[in-house]
Tab-separated table of C-alpha atoms and ligand atoms in Angstrom:
chain	number	residue	atom	x	y	z
A	1	MET	CA	112.237	120.653	126.682
A	2	LYS	CA	115.128	122.826	125.638
A	3	MET	CA	114.172	125.620	123.244
A	4	THR	CA	116.605	126.094	120.365
A	5	MET	CA	116.964	127.699	116.959
A	6	ARG	CA	118.753	126.393	113.913
A	7	TRP	CA	121.859	128.365	112.956
A	8	PHE	CA	123.666	127.999	109.642
A	9	GLY	CA	127.123	129.055	110.741
A	10	PRO	CA	129.461	132.019	110.600
A	11	GLY	CA	129.591	134.011	107.376
A	12	PHE	CA	126.679	132.057	105.939
A	13	ASP	CA	123.625	132.676	108.095
A	14	PRO	CA	122.372	136.275	107.897
A	15	VAL	CA	120.912	135.723	111.383
A	16	THR	CA	123.707	136.269	113.898
A	17	LEU	CA	124.178	134.488	117.213
A	18	ASP	CA	123.867	137.690	119.238
A	19	LYS	CA	120.392	138.191	117.772
A	20	ILE	CA	119.387	134.614	118.520
A	21	ARG	CA	120.649	135.103	122.067
A	22	GLN	CA	118.071	137.884	122.612
A	23	VAL	CA	115.055	135.699	121.816
A	24	PRO	CA	113.317	135.066	125.155
A	25	GLY	CA	113.206	131.422	126.133
A	26	ILE	CA	116.151	130.328	123.983
A	27	ASN	CA	118.570	127.744	125.450
A	28	GLY	CA	120.862	126.879	122.593
A	29	ILE	CA	121.367	126.301	118.910
A	30	ILE	CA	121.218	123.431	116.481
A	31	THR	CA	123.893	123.565	113.833
A	32	THR	CA	126.447	121.588	111.845
A	33	LEU	CA	129.729	121.973	110.015
A	34	TYR	CA	128.311	123.442	106.824
A	35	GLY	CA	130.296	122.649	103.740
A	36	LYS	CA	130.956	119.056	104.789
A	37	LEU	CA	129.888	116.589	102.144
A	38	PRO	CA	128.551	113.179	103.140
A	39	GLY	CA	131.606	111.057	103.885
A	40	ASP	CA	133.955	113.987	104.574
A	41	ASP	CA	136.088	113.709	107.709
A	42	TRP	CA	135.118	115.898	110.654
A	43	GLU	CA	138.028	117.431	112.532
A	44	ALA	CA	137.635	117.867	116.294
A	45	GLY	CA	139.206	121.344	116.052
A	46	GLU	CA	136.601	122.568	113.543
A	47	LEU	CA	133.732	121.368	115.683
A	48	ARG	CA	135.310	122.832	118.806
A	49	ALA	CA	135.597	126.221	117.084
A	50	LEU	CA	131.905	126.087	116.176
A	51	ILE	CA	130.951	125.213	119.749
A	52	LYS	CA	133.155	128.022	121.048
A	53	SER	CA	131.538	130.620	118.809
A	54	ALA	CA	128.154	129.591	120.210
A	55	GLU	CA	129.404	129.610	123.784
A	56	ASP	CA	131.019	133.023	123.322
A	57	SER	CA	127.516	134.254	122.505
A	58	GLY	CA	126.048	132.625	125.604
A	59	LEU	CA	124.502	129.698	123.729
A	60	SER	CA	125.145	125.962	123.855
A	61	VAL	CA	125.158	123.595	120.888
A	62	GLU	CA	122.273	121.253	121.681
A	63	GLY	CA	122.527	119.071	118.614
A	64	ILE	CA	123.869	118.549	115.113
A	65	GLU	CA	121.495	118.946	112.160
A	66	SER	CA	122.495	117.196	110.033
A	67	VAL	CA	125.193	114.635	109.460
A	68	ASN	CA	124.104	113.692	105.950
A	69	VAL	CA	124.206	110.070	104.894
A	70	HIS	CA	126.182	109.063	101.800
A	71	ASP	CA	124.209	107.630	98.869
A	72	ASP	CA	126.276	104.434	98.976
A	73	ILE	CA	124.820	103.809	102.443
A	74	LYS	CA	121.265	104.582	101.310
A	75	THR	CA	121.504	102.446	98.189
A	76	GLY	CA	123.708	99.691	99.611
A	77	GLY	CA	126.407	100.629	97.083
A	78	LYS	CA	129.866	99.134	96.751
A	79	GLU	CA	131.454	101.465	99.293
A	80	ARG	CA	128.755	101.450	101.935
A	81	ASP	CA	130.919	99.914	104.666
A	82	LYS	CA	133.651	102.463	104.047
A	83	TYR	CA	131.133	105.323	104.374
A	84	ILE	CA	129.562	103.778	107.475
A	85	GLU	CA	133.048	103.670	109.013
A	86	LYS	CA	133.461	107.357	108.197
A	87	TYR	CA	130.049	108.121	109.717
A	88	ILE	CA	131.120	106.290	112.876
A	89	ASN	CA	134.310	108.398	113.007
A	90	THR	CA	132.210	111.551	112.705
A	91	LEU	CA	129.929	110.396	115.524
A	92	GLU	CA	133.005	109.784	117.621
A	93	VAL	CA	134.200	113.368	117.051
A	94	ILE	CA	130.722	114.684	117.940
A	95	GLY	CA	130.415	112.441	120.999
A	96	LYS	CA	133.823	113.439	122.324
A	97	GLU	CA	132.730	117.098	122.221
A	98	GLY	CA	129.803	116.201	124.498
A	99	ILE	CA	127.029	116.557	121.904
A	100	HIS	CA	124.300	113.947	122.272
A	101	LEU	CA	121.919	114.570	119.383
A	102	VAL	CA	122.338	113.946	115.648
A	103	CYS	CA	119.523	114.633	113.190
A	104	TYR	CA	119.698	112.971	109.764
A	105	ASN	CA	117.400	111.830	107.008
A	106	PHE	CA	117.185	108.852	104.714
A	107	MET	CA	115.381	110.502	101.817
A	108	ALA	CA	116.333	109.488	98.264
A	109	VAL	CA	117.797	112.231	96.037
A	110	PHE	CA	115.824	115.194	97.430
A	111	ASP	CA	115.556	116.310	101.031
A	112	TRP	CA	112.377	118.402	101.588
A	113	THR	CA	110.584	119.529	98.422
A	114	ARG	CA	108.565	122.706	97.763
A	115	THR	CA	107.343	124.189	94.504
A	116	ASP	CA	107.299	127.827	95.624
A	117	LEU	CA	109.690	129.405	98.122
A	118	ALA	CA	107.852	132.718	98.320
A	119	LYS	CA	104.108	132.375	97.819
A	120	LYS	CA	102.490	135.700	98.605
A	121	ARG	CA	99.670	135.644	101.141
A	122	PRO	CA	96.902	138.284	101.396
A	123	ASP	CA	98.719	140.042	104.280
A	124	GLY	CA	101.892	140.475	102.172
A	125	ALA	CA	103.938	137.801	103.989
A	126	THR	CA	105.472	135.111	101.816
A	127	VAL	CA	105.598	131.407	102.636
A	128	MET	CA	106.963	128.209	101.130
A	129	SER	CA	104.326	126.055	99.466
A	130	TYR	CA	103.787	122.826	97.550
A	131	GLU	CA	101.542	121.981	94.609
A	132	GLN	CA	101.457	118.392	93.438
A	133	SER	CA	100.266	119.524	89.974
A	134	VAL	CA	103.492	121.524	89.551
A	135	ILE	CA	105.609	118.498	90.523
A	136	ASP	CA	103.656	116.336	88.088
A	137	SER	CA	104.357	118.756	85.275
A	138	ILE	CA	108.129	119.064	85.599
A	139	ASN	CA	111.168	117.003	84.826
A	140	PRO	CA	112.798	116.088	88.183
A	141	ALA	CA	116.226	116.816	86.706
A	142	ASN	CA	115.207	120.491	86.486
A	143	MET	CA	114.034	120.654	90.101
A	144	PHE	CA	117.313	121.993	91.451
A	145	ASP	CA	117.434	124.810	88.866
A	146	ILE	CA	113.872	125.736	89.771
A	147	MET	CA	114.620	125.801	93.518
A	148	ASN	CA	117.887	127.612	92.910
A	149	SER	CA	116.302	130.317	90.807
A	150	LYS	CA	113.779	130.920	93.571
A	151	ALA	CA	116.270	130.895	96.439
A	152	GLN	CA	117.181	134.577	95.934
A	153	GLY	CA	120.907	133.918	96.132
A	154	HIS	CA	120.706	131.846	99.326
A	155	GLN	CA	121.824	128.251	99.519
A	156	LEU	CA	119.031	126.086	100.829
A	157	PRO	CA	119.497	123.419	103.521
A	158	GLY	CA	118.942	120.071	101.868
A	159	TRP	CA	119.478	121.550	98.408
A	160	GLU	CA	123.236	121.916	98.496
A	161	PRO	CA	124.723	122.245	94.981
A	162	HIS	CA	126.975	119.183	95.423
A	163	ARG	CA	123.895	116.995	95.906
A	164	MET	CA	122.133	118.430	92.944
A	165	ALA	CA	125.072	118.617	90.523
A	166	LYS	CA	124.697	114.900	89.962
A	167	ILE	CA	120.935	114.736	90.010
A	168	LYS	CA	120.579	112.692	86.804
A	169	GLU	CA	123.150	110.201	88.059
A	170	LEU	CA	121.272	109.963	91.374
A	171	PHE	CA	118.003	109.141	89.651
A	172	GLU	CA	119.849	106.391	87.800
A	173	ILE	CA	121.301	104.987	91.081
A	174	TYR	CA	117.918	104.978	92.810
A	175	LYS	CA	116.132	103.438	89.809
A	176	ASN	CA	116.317	99.956	91.273
A	177	ILE	CA	115.883	100.891	94.936
A	178	ASP	CA	112.397	100.156	96.206
A	179	GLU	CA	111.046	101.008	99.658
A	180	ASP	CA	111.949	97.613	101.140
A	181	THR	CA	115.554	97.869	99.981
A	182	LEU	CA	115.880	101.425	101.255
A	183	PHE	CA	114.422	100.353	104.604
A	184	LYS	CA	116.800	97.378	104.881
A	185	ASN	CA	119.747	99.642	104.093
A	186	LEU	CA	118.627	102.023	106.822
A	187	VAL	CA	118.442	99.214	109.385
A	188	TYR	CA	121.885	97.921	108.305
A	189	PHE	CA	123.292	101.428	108.837
A	190	LEU	CA	121.633	101.849	112.241
A	191	LYS	CA	122.822	98.478	113.521
A	192	ALA	CA	126.385	99.404	112.539
A	193	ILE	CA	126.360	102.787	114.284
A	194	MET	CA	124.518	101.840	117.497
A	195	PRO	CA	127.679	100.776	119.388
A	196	VAL	CA	129.319	104.203	118.959
A	197	CYS	CA	126.012	105.883	119.877
A	198	GLU	CA	125.876	103.810	123.050
A	199	GLN	CA	129.498	104.576	123.870
A	200	TYR	CA	129.024	108.353	123.669
A	201	GLY	CA	125.323	108.601	124.544
A	202	ILE	CA	124.386	109.926	121.114
A	203	ASN	CA	120.720	109.908	120.137
A	204	MET	CA	120.093	109.496	116.422
A	205	ALA	CA	116.940	111.297	115.292
A	206	ILE	CA	115.695	110.497	111.807
A	207	HIS	CA	113.786	113.261	110.056
A	208	PRO	CA	110.492	112.252	108.410
A	209	ASP	CA	109.993	112.514	104.662
A	210	ASP	CA	108.727	115.859	103.464
A	211	PRO	CA	106.196	115.777	101.931
A	212	GLY	CA	104.997	112.501	103.412
A	213	TRP	CA	104.499	110.697	100.116
A	214	SER	CA	106.571	109.635	97.138
A	215	VAL	CA	107.830	112.505	94.989
A	216	PHE	CA	108.896	111.822	91.368
A	217	GLY	CA	108.355	108.094	92.006
A	218	LEU	CA	111.243	107.893	94.510
A	219	PRO	CA	110.969	105.505	97.479
A	220	ARG	CA	109.821	107.039	100.787
A	221	ILE	CA	110.029	105.147	104.057
A	222	MET	CA	109.382	107.705	106.850
A	223	LYS	CA	105.929	109.004	105.944
A	224	ASN	CA	103.646	108.044	108.807
A	225	LYS	CA	103.162	106.278	112.140
A	226	ASP	CA	103.473	102.754	110.691
A	227	ASP	CA	106.754	103.576	108.938
A	228	ILE	CA	108.252	105.141	112.051
A	229	LEU	CA	107.152	102.380	114.420
A	230	ARG	CA	108.476	99.772	111.980
A	231	LEU	CA	111.889	101.401	112.187
A	232	MET	CA	111.782	101.740	115.979
A	233	LYS	CA	111.038	98.003	116.196
A	234	ALA	CA	113.599	96.931	113.591
A	235	GLU	CA	116.369	98.465	115.699
A	236	ASP	CA	114.846	98.529	119.156
A	237	ASN	CA	117.491	100.653	120.826
A	238	PRO	CA	116.651	103.938	122.608
A	239	HIS	CA	119.472	105.633	120.655
A	240	ASN	CA	117.535	104.918	117.464
A	241	GLY	CA	114.967	107.713	117.611
A	242	VAL	CA	113.077	110.327	115.703
A	243	THR	CA	112.955	114.022	114.912
A	244	LEU	CA	109.271	114.759	115.377
A	245	CYS	CA	108.695	117.244	112.568
A	246	SER	CA	105.075	118.383	112.760
A	247	GLY	CA	105.297	120.245	109.461
A	248	SER	CA	106.613	117.238	107.521
A	249	LEU	CA	104.251	114.678	109.053
A	250	GLY	CA	101.497	117.294	108.839
A	251	THR	CA	101.713	117.373	105.031
A	252	ASN	CA	99.696	114.172	105.065
A	253	GLN	CA	96.263	114.943	106.491
A	254	LYS	CA	95.825	111.323	107.555
A	255	ASN	CA	98.691	111.653	110.060
A	256	ASP	CA	97.351	112.198	113.588
A	257	ILE	CA	100.412	113.919	115.053
A	258	PRO	CA	99.479	113.870	118.779
A	259	ASP	CA	98.784	110.138	118.396
A	260	ILE	CA	102.150	109.594	116.645
A	261	ILE	CA	103.884	111.479	119.479
A	262	ARG	CA	102.161	109.347	122.141
A	263	SER	CA	103.199	106.159	120.345
A	264	LEU	CA	106.861	107.242	120.439
A	265	LYS	CA	107.424	107.810	124.155
A	266	GLY	CA	111.178	107.696	124.839
A	267	ARG	CA	112.094	107.691	121.136
A	268	ILE	CA	111.554	111.357	120.214
A	269	HIS	CA	114.942	112.993	120.624
A	270	PHE	CA	114.314	116.241	118.782
A	271	ALA	CA	111.254	118.229	117.724
A	272	HIS	CA	110.730	120.579	114.772
A	273	ILE	CA	107.465	122.320	115.413
A	274	ARG	CA	105.545	124.330	112.842
A	275	ASN	CA	102.103	124.505	111.328
A	276	VAL	CA	100.980	123.752	107.786
A	277	LYS	CA	97.827	124.894	105.975
A	278	HIS	CA	96.113	122.509	103.581
A	279	ASN	CA	94.445	124.202	100.663
A	280	CYS	CA	93.210	121.133	98.773
A	281	PRO	CA	94.582	117.582	98.438
A	282	GLY	CA	98.241	117.778	97.360
A	283	SER	CA	98.429	121.515	97.988
A	284	PHE	CA	99.702	123.079	101.184
A	285	GLU	CA	101.578	126.103	102.465
A	286	GLU	CA	103.741	126.723	105.510
A	287	SER	CA	101.564	129.012	107.606
A	288	ALA	CA	102.504	130.895	110.776
A	289	HIS	CA	103.027	128.628	113.796
A	290	LEU	CA	99.693	129.616	115.418
A	291	SER	CA	96.947	126.940	115.395
A	292	GLY	CA	94.478	129.449	113.963
A	293	ASP	CA	96.631	130.111	110.895
A	294	GLY	CA	97.002	126.528	109.709
A	295	SER	CA	95.482	123.044	109.790
A	296	LEU	CA	97.303	121.587	112.813
A	297	ASP	CA	96.243	121.827	116.456
A	298	MET	CA	99.478	123.130	117.932
A	299	TYR	CA	98.159	123.009	121.506
A	300	GLU	CA	97.482	119.268	121.198
A	301	ILE	CA	100.926	118.681	119.666
A	302	ILE	CA	102.698	120.467	122.523
A	303	LYS	CA	100.445	118.768	125.062
A	304	ALA	CA	101.296	115.333	123.654
A	305	LEU	CA	105.038	116.127	123.848
A	306	HIS	CA	104.585	117.302	127.433
A	307	ASP	CA	102.498	114.237	128.339
A	308	ILE	CA	105.198	111.799	127.182
A	309	GLY	CA	107.804	113.671	129.235
A	310	PHE	CA	109.742	115.033	126.257
A	311	GLU	CA	112.916	116.723	127.526
A	312	GLY	CA	114.982	117.099	124.358
A	313	PRO	CA	115.743	120.041	122.109
A	314	ILE	CA	112.837	121.577	120.246
A	315	ARG	CA	112.974	124.281	117.619
A	316	PRO	CA	110.484	126.425	115.762
A	317	ASP	CA	110.700	125.297	112.175
A	318	HIS	CA	110.330	127.245	108.932
A	319	GLY	CA	108.780	130.653	109.380
A	320	ARG	CA	107.063	133.043	106.991
A	321	ASN	CA	109.060	135.857	105.470
A	322	ILE	CA	107.750	139.049	107.077
A	323	TRP	CA	108.715	142.694	107.544
A	324	ASN	CA	110.937	142.548	104.415
A	325	GLU	CA	113.588	140.518	106.179
A	326	GLU	CA	116.605	139.467	104.070
A	327	SER	CA	116.955	135.802	104.920
A	328	MET	CA	117.210	132.240	103.742
A	329	PRO	CA	113.746	130.961	102.781
A	330	GLY	CA	112.068	129.638	105.929
A	331	TYR	CA	114.913	130.615	108.213
A	332	GLY	CA	114.507	134.325	108.911
A	333	LEU	CA	114.738	135.520	112.484
A	334	PHE	CA	111.451	137.425	112.788
A	335	ASP	CA	108.811	134.792	112.216
A	336	ARG	CA	110.821	132.037	113.869
A	337	ALA	CA	111.146	134.236	116.978
A	338	ILE	CA	107.369	134.795	116.961
A	339	GLY	CA	106.853	131.056	116.549
A	340	LEU	CA	109.315	130.289	119.325
A	341	SER	CA	107.535	132.626	121.760
A	342	TYR	CA	104.204	131.040	120.889
A	343	LEU	CA	105.596	127.532	121.491
A	344	CYS	CA	107.052	128.661	124.848
A	345	GLY	CA	103.613	130.071	125.735
A	346	LEU	CA	101.872	126.819	124.851
A	347	TRP	CA	104.422	124.844	126.856
A	348	GLU	CA	103.994	127.093	129.905
A	349	ALA	CA	100.204	126.781	129.746
A	350	VAL	CA	100.288	122.990	129.391
A	351	ASN	CA	102.882	122.705	132.145
A	352	ARG	CA	100.834	124.786	134.590
A	353	ALA	CA	97.608	122.956	133.802
A	354	SER	CA	99.267	119.596	134.405
A	355	ALA	CA	100.845	120.782	137.694
A	356	LYS	CA	97.370	121.667	139.027
A	357	LYS	CA	95.988	118.174	138.427
B	1	DNO	C1	114.453	121.596	106.333
B	1	DNO	C2	114.984	120.656	107.330
B	1	DNO	C3	115.585	119.408	106.699
B	1	DNO	C4	116.312	118.596	107.750
B	1	DNO	C5	116.932	117.336	107.200
B	1	DNO	C6	117.533	116.507	108.303
B	1	DNO	O1	114.496	122.782	106.528
B	1	DNO	O2	114.065	120.327	108.295
B	1	DNO	O3	116.478	119.804	105.690
B	1	DNO	O4	117.345	119.368	108.297
B	1	DNO	O5	116.015	116.566	106.523
B	1	DNO	O6	118.554	115.735	107.780
């Protein structure tokens, strides 16, 4: 595996590249051209400048998270072929710069959803959390304002204002899109982009739904093992793969993550690893990465990745906010660096144990 951290770009991410560089075990970063809307053209020069700023800090760009998918592609709208063409052009720009991983999602309207971005824990740390009862009590059209008011002035990944400005319109567009239609549209998209992925050796890695069930009645098609395997089969090409996000899949207690990992040998191109603590059904919080702090067995997750020969980029995912750090919710340096060291430790232990066998 290649250990990475997500970086939100110059002038935007309070965590600087020189700080990331000092985290032991780090190989590179995962980033994107922030500010690009789905369907915008990507210029080679802009991407090259981003890669250069990473390289100047001694880090490589190991993957793009995300190239967001236009709603016309997700809904099969009038201009879907035009936006697929634009997506192909973007992949071409990425491929020509020698980047081989693209993370994306196919979630309707909202990317990941939380109801509290700073839930205080007994030790004073704050974490992001989710309460189904809160979701059930609010009007989805107000969700962006709620998230925004809690984001403490930071723009959240997945909650970009341009997506949310037209939230009512989006709900209208998705009104007639059921899970089967969304799934078919995803397969149509993948079939169209596979040739360019093959040409440049780009691995597409779909991010699971978060949480792993329908929110506000919207269709969800990447919730569990069956959903993921269905997609792998529908477009049975090694470039059609998955971002194994333990925190997203872990929202659903029925998901056996080590088993999901073992069923996806060769198709996991990227891993987001974090823990999640279940409080009661429909209520969870993003704990520290350590097994003992949450509900997931992190050792077994890392062992499963090691057992299937996973060699791709991996990153610690959302961390707690600790030591009064000024940061984007979930993406401070301190707790992600602690999580990263822990994941490196687990990997080393699993690696040594397997070498002795
Ligand atoms: C949350 C992230 C997601 C992820 C997208 C991929 O912090 O894991 O926003 O980047 O779903 O497109």
